[in-house]
mmCIF file of C-alpha atoms (C1' of nucleotides) in Angstrom:
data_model
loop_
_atom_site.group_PDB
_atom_site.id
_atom_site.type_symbol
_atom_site.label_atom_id
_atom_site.label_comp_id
_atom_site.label_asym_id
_atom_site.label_seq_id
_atom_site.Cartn_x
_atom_site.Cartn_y
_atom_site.Cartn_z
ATOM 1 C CA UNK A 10 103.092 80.765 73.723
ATOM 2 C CA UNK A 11 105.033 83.911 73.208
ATOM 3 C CA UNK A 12 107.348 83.613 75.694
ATOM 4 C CA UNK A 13 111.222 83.727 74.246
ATOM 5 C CA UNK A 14 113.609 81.617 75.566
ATOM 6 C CA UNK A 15 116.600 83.367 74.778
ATOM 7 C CA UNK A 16 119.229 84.622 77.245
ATOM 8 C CA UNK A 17 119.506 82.836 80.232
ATOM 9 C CA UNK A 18 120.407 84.093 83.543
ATOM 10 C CA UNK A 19 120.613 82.905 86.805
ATOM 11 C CA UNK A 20 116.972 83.653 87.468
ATOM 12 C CA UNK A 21 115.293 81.678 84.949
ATOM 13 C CA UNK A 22 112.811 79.949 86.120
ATOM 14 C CA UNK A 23 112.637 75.696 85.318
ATOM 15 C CA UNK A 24 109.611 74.827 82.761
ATOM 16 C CA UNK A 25 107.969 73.033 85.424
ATOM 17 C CA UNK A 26 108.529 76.202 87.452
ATOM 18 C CA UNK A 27 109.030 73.641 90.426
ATOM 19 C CA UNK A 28 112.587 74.922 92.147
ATOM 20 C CA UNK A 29 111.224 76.894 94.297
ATOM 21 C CA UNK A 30 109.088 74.709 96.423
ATOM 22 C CA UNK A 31 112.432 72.974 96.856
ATOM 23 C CA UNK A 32 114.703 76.466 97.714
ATOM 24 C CA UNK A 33 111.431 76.479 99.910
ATOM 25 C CA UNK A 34 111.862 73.754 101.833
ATOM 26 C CA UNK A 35 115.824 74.391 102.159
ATOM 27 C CA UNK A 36 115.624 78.101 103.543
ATOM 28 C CA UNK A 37 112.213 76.530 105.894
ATOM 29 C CA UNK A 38 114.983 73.864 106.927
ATOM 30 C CA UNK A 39 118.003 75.976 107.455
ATOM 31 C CA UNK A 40 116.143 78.819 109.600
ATOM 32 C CA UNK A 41 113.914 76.103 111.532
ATOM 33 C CA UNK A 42 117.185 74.518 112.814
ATOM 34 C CA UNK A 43 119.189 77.329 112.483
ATOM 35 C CA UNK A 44 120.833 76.020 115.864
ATOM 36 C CA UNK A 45 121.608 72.428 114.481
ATOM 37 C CA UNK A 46 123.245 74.177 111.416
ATOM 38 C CA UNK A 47 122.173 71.038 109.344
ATOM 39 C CA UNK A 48 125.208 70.344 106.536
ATOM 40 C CA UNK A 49 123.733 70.294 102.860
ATOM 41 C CA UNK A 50 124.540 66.745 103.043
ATOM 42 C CA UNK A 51 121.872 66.261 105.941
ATOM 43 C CA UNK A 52 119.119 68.566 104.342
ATOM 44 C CA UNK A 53 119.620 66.967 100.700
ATOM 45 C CA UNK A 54 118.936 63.735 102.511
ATOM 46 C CA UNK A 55 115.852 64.844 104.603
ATOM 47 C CA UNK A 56 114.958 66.065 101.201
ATOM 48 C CA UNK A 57 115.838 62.690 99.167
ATOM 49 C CA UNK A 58 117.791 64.501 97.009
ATOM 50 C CA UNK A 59 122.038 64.168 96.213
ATOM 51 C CA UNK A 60 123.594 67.105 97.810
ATOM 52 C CA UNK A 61 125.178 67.933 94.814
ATOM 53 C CA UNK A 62 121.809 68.019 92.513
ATOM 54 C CA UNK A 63 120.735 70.307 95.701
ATOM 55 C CA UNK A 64 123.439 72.690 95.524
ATOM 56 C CA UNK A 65 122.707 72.771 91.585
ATOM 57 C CA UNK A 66 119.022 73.545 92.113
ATOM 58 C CA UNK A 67 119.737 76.598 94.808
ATOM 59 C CA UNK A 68 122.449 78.512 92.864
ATOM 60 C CA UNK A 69 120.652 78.231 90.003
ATOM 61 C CA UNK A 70 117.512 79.604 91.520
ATOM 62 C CA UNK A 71 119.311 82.399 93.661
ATOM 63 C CA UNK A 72 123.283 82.646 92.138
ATOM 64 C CA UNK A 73 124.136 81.716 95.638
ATOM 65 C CA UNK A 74 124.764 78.731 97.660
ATOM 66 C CA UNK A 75 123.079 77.458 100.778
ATOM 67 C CA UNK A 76 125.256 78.245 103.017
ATOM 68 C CA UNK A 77 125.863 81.919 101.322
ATOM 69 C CA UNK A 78 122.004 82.542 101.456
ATOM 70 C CA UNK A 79 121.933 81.649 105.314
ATOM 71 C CA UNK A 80 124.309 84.183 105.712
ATOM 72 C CA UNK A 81 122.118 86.974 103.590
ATOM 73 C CA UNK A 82 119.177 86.224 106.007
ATOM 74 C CA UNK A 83 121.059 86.215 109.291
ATOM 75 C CA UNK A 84 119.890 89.125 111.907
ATOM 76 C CA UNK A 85 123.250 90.542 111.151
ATOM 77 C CA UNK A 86 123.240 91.218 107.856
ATOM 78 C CA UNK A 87 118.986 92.823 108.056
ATOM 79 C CA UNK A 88 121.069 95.224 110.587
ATOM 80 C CA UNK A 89 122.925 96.254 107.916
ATOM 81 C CA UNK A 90 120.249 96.063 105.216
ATOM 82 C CA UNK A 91 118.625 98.671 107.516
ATOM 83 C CA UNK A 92 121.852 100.999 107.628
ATOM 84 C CA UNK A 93 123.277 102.833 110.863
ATOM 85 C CA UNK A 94 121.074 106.039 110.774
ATOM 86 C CA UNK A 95 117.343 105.889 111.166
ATOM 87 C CA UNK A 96 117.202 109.253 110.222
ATOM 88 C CA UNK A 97 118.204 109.513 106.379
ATOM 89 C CA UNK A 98 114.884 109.545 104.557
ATOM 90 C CA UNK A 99 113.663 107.860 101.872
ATOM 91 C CA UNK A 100 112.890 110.890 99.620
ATOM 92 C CA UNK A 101 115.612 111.129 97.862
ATOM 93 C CA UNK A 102 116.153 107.512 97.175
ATOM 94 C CA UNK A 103 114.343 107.708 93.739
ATOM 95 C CA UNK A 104 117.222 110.275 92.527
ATOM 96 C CA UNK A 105 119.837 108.107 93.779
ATOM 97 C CA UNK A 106 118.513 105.145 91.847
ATOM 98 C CA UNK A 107 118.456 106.990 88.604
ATOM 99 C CA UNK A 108 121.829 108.355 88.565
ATOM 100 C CA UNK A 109 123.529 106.760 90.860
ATOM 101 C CA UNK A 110 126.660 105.152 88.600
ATOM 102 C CA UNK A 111 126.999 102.011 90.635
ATOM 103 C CA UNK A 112 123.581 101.030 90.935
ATOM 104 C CA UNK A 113 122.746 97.404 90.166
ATOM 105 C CA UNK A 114 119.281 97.220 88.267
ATOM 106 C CA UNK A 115 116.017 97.700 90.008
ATOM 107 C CA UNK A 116 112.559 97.294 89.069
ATOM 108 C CA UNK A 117 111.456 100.860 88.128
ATOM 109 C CA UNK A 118 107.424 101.642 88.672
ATOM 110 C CA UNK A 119 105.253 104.530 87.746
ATOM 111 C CA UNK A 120 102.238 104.586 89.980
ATOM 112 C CA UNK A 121 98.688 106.081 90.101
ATOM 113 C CA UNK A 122 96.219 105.656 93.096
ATOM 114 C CA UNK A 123 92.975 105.221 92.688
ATOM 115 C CA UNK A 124 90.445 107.886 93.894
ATOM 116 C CA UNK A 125 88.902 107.513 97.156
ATOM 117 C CA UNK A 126 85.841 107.161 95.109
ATOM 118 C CA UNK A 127 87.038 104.500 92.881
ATOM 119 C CA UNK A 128 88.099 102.698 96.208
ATOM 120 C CA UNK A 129 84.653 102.807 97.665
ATOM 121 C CA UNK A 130 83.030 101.636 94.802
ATOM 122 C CA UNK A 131 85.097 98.246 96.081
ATOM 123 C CA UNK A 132 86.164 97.552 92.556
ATOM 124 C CA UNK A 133 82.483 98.316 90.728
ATOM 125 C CA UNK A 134 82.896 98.939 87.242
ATOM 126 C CA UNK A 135 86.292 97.494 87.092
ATOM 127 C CA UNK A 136 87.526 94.775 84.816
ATOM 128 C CA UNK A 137 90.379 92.728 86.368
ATOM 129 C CA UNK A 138 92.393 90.336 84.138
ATOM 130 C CA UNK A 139 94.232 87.843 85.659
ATOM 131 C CA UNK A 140 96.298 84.745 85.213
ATOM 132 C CA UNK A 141 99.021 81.937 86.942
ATOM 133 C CA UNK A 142 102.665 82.481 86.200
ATOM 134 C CA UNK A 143 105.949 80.346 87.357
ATOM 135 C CA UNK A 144 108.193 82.787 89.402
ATOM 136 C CA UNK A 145 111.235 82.645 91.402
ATOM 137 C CA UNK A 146 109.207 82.506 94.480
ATOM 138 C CA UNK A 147 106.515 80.063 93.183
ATOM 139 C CA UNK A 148 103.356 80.432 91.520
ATOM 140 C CA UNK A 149 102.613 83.863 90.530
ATOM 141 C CA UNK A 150 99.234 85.613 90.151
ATOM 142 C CA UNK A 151 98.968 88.444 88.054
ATOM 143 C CA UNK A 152 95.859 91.232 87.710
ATOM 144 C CA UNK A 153 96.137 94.137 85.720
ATOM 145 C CA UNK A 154 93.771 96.707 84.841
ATOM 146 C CA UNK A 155 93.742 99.304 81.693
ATOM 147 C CA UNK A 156 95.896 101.083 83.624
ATOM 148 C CA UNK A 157 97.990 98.797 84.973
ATOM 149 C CA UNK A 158 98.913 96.062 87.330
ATOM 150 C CA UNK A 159 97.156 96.062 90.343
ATOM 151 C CA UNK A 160 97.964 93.127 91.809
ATOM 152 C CA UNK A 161 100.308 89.876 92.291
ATOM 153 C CA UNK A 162 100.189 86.982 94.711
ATOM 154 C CA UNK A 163 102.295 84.198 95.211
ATOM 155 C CA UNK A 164 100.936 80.540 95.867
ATOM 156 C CA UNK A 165 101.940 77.763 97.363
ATOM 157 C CA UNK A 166 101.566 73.973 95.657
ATOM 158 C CA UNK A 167 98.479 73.897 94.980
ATOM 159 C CA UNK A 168 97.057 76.858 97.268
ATOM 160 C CA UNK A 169 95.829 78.514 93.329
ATOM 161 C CA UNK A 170 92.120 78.606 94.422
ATOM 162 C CA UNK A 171 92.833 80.361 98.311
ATOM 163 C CA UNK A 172 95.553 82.558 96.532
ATOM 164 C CA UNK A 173 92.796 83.976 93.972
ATOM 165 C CA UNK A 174 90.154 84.244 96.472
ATOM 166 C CA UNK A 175 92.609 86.587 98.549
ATOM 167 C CA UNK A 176 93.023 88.811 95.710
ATOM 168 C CA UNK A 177 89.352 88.973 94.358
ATOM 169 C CA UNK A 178 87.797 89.932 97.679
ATOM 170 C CA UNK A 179 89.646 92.879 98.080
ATOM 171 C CA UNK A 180 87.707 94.132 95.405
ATOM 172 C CA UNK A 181 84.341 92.094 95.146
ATOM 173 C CA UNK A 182 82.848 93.970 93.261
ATOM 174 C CA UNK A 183 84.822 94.152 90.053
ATOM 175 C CA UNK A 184 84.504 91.568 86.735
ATOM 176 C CA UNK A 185 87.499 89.008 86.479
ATOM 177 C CA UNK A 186 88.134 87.187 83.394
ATOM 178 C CA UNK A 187 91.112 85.073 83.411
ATOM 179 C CA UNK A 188 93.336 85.476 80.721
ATOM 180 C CA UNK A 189 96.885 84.753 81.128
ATOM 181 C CA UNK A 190 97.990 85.842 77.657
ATOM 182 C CA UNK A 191 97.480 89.353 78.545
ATOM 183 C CA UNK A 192 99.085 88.856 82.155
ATOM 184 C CA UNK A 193 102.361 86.970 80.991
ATOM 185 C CA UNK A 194 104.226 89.727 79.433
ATOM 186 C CA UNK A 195 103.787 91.030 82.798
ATOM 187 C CA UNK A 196 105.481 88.116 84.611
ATOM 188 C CA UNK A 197 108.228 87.938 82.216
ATOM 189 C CA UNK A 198 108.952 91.890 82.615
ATOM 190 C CA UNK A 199 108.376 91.373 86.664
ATOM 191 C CA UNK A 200 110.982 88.565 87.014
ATOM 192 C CA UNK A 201 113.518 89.180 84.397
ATOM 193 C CA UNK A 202 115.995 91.966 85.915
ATOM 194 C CA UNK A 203 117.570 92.259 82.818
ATOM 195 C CA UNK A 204 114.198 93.579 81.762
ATOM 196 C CA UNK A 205 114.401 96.456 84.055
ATOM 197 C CA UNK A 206 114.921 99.603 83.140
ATOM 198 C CA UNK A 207 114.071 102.771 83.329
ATOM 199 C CA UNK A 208 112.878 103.839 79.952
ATOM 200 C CA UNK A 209 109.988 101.024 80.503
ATOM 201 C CA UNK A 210 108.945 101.430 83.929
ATOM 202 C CA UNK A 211 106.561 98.989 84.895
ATOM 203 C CA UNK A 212 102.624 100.711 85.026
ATOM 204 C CA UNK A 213 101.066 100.066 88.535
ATOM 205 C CA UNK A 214 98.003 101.056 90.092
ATOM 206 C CA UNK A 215 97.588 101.401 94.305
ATOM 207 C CA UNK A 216 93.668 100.635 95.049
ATOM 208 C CA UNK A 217 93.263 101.100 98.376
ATOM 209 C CA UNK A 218 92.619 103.540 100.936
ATOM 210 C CA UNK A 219 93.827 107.071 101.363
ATOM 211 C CA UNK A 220 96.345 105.945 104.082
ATOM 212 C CA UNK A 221 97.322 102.671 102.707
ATOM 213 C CA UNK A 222 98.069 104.190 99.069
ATOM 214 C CA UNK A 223 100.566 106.592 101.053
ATOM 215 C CA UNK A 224 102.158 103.842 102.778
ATOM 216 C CA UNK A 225 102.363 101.799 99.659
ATOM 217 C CA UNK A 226 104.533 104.369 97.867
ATOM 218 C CA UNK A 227 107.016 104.899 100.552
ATOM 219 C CA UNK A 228 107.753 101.276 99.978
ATOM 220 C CA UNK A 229 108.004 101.959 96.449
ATOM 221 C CA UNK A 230 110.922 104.249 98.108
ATOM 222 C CA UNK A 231 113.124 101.804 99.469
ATOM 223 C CA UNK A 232 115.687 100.768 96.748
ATOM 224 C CA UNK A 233 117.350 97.522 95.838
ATOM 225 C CA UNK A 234 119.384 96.118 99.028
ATOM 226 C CA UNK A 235 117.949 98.376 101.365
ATOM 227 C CA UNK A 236 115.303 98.159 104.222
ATOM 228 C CA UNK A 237 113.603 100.275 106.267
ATOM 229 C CA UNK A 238 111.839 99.367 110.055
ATOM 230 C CA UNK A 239 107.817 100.162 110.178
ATOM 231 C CA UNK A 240 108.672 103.302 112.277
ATOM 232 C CA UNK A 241 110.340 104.857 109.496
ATOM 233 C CA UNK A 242 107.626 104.622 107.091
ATOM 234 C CA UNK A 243 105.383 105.759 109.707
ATOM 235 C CA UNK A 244 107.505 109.631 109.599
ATOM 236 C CA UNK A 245 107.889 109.054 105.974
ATOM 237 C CA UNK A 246 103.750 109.650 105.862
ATOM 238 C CA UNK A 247 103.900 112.196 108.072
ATOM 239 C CA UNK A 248 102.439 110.400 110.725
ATOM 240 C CA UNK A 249 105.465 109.109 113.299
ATOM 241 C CA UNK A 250 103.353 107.381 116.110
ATOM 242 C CA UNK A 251 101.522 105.207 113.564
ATOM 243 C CA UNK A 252 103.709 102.252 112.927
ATOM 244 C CA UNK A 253 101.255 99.650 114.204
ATOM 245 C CA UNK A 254 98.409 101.146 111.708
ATOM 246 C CA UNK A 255 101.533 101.066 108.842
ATOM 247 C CA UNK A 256 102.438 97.445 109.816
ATOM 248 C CA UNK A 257 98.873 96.502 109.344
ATOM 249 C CA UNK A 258 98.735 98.393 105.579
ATOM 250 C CA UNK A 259 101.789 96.809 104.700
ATOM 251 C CA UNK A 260 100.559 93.526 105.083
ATOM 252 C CA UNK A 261 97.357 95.089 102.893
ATOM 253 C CA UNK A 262 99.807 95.341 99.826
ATOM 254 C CA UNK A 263 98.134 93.896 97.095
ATOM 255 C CA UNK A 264 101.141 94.167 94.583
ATOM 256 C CA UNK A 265 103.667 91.391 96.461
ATOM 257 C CA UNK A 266 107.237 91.795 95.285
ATOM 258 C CA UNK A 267 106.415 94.939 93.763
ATOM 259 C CA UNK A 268 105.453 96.981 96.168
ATOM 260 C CA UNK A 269 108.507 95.765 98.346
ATOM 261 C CA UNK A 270 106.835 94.768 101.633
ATOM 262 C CA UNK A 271 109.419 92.373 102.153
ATOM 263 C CA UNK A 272 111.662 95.137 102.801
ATOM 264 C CA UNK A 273 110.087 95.960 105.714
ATOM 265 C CA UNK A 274 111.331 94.745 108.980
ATOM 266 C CA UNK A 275 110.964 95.135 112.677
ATOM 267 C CA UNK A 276 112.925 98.032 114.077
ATOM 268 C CA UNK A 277 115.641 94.929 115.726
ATOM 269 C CA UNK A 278 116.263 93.499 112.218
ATOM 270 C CA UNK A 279 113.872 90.287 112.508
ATOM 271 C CA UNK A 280 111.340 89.527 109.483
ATOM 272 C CA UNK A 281 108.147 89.967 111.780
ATOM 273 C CA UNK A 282 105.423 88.805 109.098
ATOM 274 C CA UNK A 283 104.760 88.605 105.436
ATOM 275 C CA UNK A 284 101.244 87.878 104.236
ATOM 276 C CA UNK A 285 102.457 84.998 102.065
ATOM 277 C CA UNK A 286 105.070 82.949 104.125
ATOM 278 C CA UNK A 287 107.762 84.065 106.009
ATOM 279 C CA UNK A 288 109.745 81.934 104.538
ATOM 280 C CA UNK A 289 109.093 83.378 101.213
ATOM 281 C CA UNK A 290 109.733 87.115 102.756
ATOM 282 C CA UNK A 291 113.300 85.387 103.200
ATOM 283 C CA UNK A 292 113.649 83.732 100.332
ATOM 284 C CA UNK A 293 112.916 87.575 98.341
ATOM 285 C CA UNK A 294 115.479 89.010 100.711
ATOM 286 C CA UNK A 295 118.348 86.608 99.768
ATOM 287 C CA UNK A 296 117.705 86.512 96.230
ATOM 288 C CA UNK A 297 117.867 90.387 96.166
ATOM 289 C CA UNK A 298 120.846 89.794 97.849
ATOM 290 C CA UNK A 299 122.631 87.883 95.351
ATOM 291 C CA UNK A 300 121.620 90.572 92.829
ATOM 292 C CA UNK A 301 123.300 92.807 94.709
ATOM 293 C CA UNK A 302 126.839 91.230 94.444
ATOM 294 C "C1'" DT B 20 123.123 91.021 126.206
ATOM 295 C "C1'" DA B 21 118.753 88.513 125.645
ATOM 296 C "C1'" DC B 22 114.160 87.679 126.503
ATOM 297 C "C1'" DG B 23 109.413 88.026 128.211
ATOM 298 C "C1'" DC B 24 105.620 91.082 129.000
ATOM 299 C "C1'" DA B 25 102.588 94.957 129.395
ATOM 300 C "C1'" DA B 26 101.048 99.252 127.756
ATOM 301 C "C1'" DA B 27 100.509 102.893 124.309
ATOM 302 C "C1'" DC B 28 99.629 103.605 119.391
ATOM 303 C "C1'" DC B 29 96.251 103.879 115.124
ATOM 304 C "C1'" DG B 30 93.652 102.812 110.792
ATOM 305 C "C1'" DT B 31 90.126 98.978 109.269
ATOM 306 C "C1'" DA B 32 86.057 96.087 108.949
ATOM 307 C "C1'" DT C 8 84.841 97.276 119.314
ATOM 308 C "C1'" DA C 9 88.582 94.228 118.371
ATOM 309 C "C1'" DC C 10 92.493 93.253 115.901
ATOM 310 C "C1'" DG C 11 97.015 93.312 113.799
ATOM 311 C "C1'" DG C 12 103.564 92.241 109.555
ATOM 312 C "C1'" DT C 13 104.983 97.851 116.013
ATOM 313 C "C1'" DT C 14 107.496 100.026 119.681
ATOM 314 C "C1'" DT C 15 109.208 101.027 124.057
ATOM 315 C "C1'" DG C 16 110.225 100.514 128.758
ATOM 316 C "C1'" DC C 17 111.292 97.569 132.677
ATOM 317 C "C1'" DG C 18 112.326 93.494 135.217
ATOM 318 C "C1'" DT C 19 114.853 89.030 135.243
ATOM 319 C "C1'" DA C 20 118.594 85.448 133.739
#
DNA sequence: TACGCAAACCGTA
DNA sequence: TACGGTTTGCGTA
């Protein structure tokens, strides 16, 4: 009800919310066949759609055409998301982001972790509020506490009920209430980059354990554009051998998009897994992409 | 160069 | 104990 529809941008979402499962189905189509190369006039037709409605759709979801967006989620290009040196930590990326004069807008978070004794209690004595949102990348969930968002999920067409009962078992024992009026100024903040700033820095909270909460803020490291391979935020915590164990906390992140877990990739440049699609750990990497330029 | 495959690595449930 | 959103080394096209 109180959402404004004022300025409109590129990333504006369609009421029905809907383009996405179509960019969906195009970036599923164009990395599936990669080898075929299919034309936009072949995939608009598998798709029953006219290539040029097609082409409308894309751009306007990611400001960049098909064929453009292939080329932002090419091995090639993650190479270079990843930069030449492995060495060059992250620690000094914050700094960068604030004052760095060319700097395209990011999403700028202040975090707390939970203690390890608010983690154990699995959520006890914890109110989550929660609610469905359209976003570029599909249906969103949002949960916040009092002290701020904890989590957000993506679903696909009509995957609402598996999507929430992902989220809620991470922390059984808390009390949901659903309430999407409290949760949409969230979404609007989360999705709008012309909302970001750094004077209202989003409020998050990591729940989770001792070593995942440290893994979860050297994501919260790795600015807009960049990547970094599992191995490097394995030294970033200190602990260099244990990029399998990081892997497997990454994939923990209960704050999708966020926490950027999609800018994590295998130490060759491929996208090795994403807890909610591949395809949509692509489709975040090319849309970031087209922010970029 | 590009794969396939095995072995070492490490925090969780 | 088993299981991953990993890596690395080594052998084969």
């Amino acid at each position: 009800m109180t959402m404004l529809v004022n300025a409109v941008s590129a990333t504006d979402i369609t009421p029905e919310g809907s383009d996405y499962e179509t960019v969906r189905r195009v970036i599923e189509m164009i990395t599936n066949d990669y080898r075929e190369q299919p034309s936009l006039e072949t995939i608009a037709e598998r798709l029953g759609q006219s290539p040029t409605q097609l082409q409308k759709v894309f751009t306007r979801w990611a400001g960049l055409s098909p064929k453009a967006f292939l080329q932002a989620v090419t091995l090639d290009h993650a190479k270079r998301l990843l930069g030449q040196e492995r060495l060059p930590l992250l620690e000094t990326s914050f700094e960068v982001g604030l004052s760095g004069p060319g700097r395209l807008h990011d999403l700028f978070v202040t975090h707390e972790a939970m203690s390890p004794g608010e983690w154990k209690a699995r959520g006890g004595g914890l109110t989550i509020r929660y609610g469905f949102h359209p976003s570029p990348f599909g249906l969103a969930l949002v949960m916040i506490t009092e002290r701020g968002l904890a989590g957000l999920a993506f679903a696909d067409l009509g995957g609402e009920r598996a999507c929430y009962e992902d989220m809620a078992q991470r922390w059984p024992n808390a009390t949901y209430v659903e309430d999407s009026a409290a949760t949409a100024p969230y979404a609007a903040h989360i999705f709008d980059p012309g909302k970001w700033s750094c004077e209202q820095p989003l409020r998050v909270v990591l729940i989770g354990t001792d070593f995942q909460v440290r893994v979860w803020e050297s994501l919260l490291k790795i600015p807009l554009g960049k990547a970094v391979t599992y191995s490097d935020l394995a030294r970033d915590i200190g602990q260099p051998t244990a990029s399998r164990a990081v892997g497997a906390a990454v994939g923990r992140n209960p704050i999708s998009f966020v926490v950027p877990c999609h800018r994590a990739l295998g130490k060759s440049g491929a996208l090795t897994g994403y807890h909610w699609g591949l395809t949509r750990k692509r489709a975040m990497l090319g849309w970031e992409a087209a922010q970029m330029s």
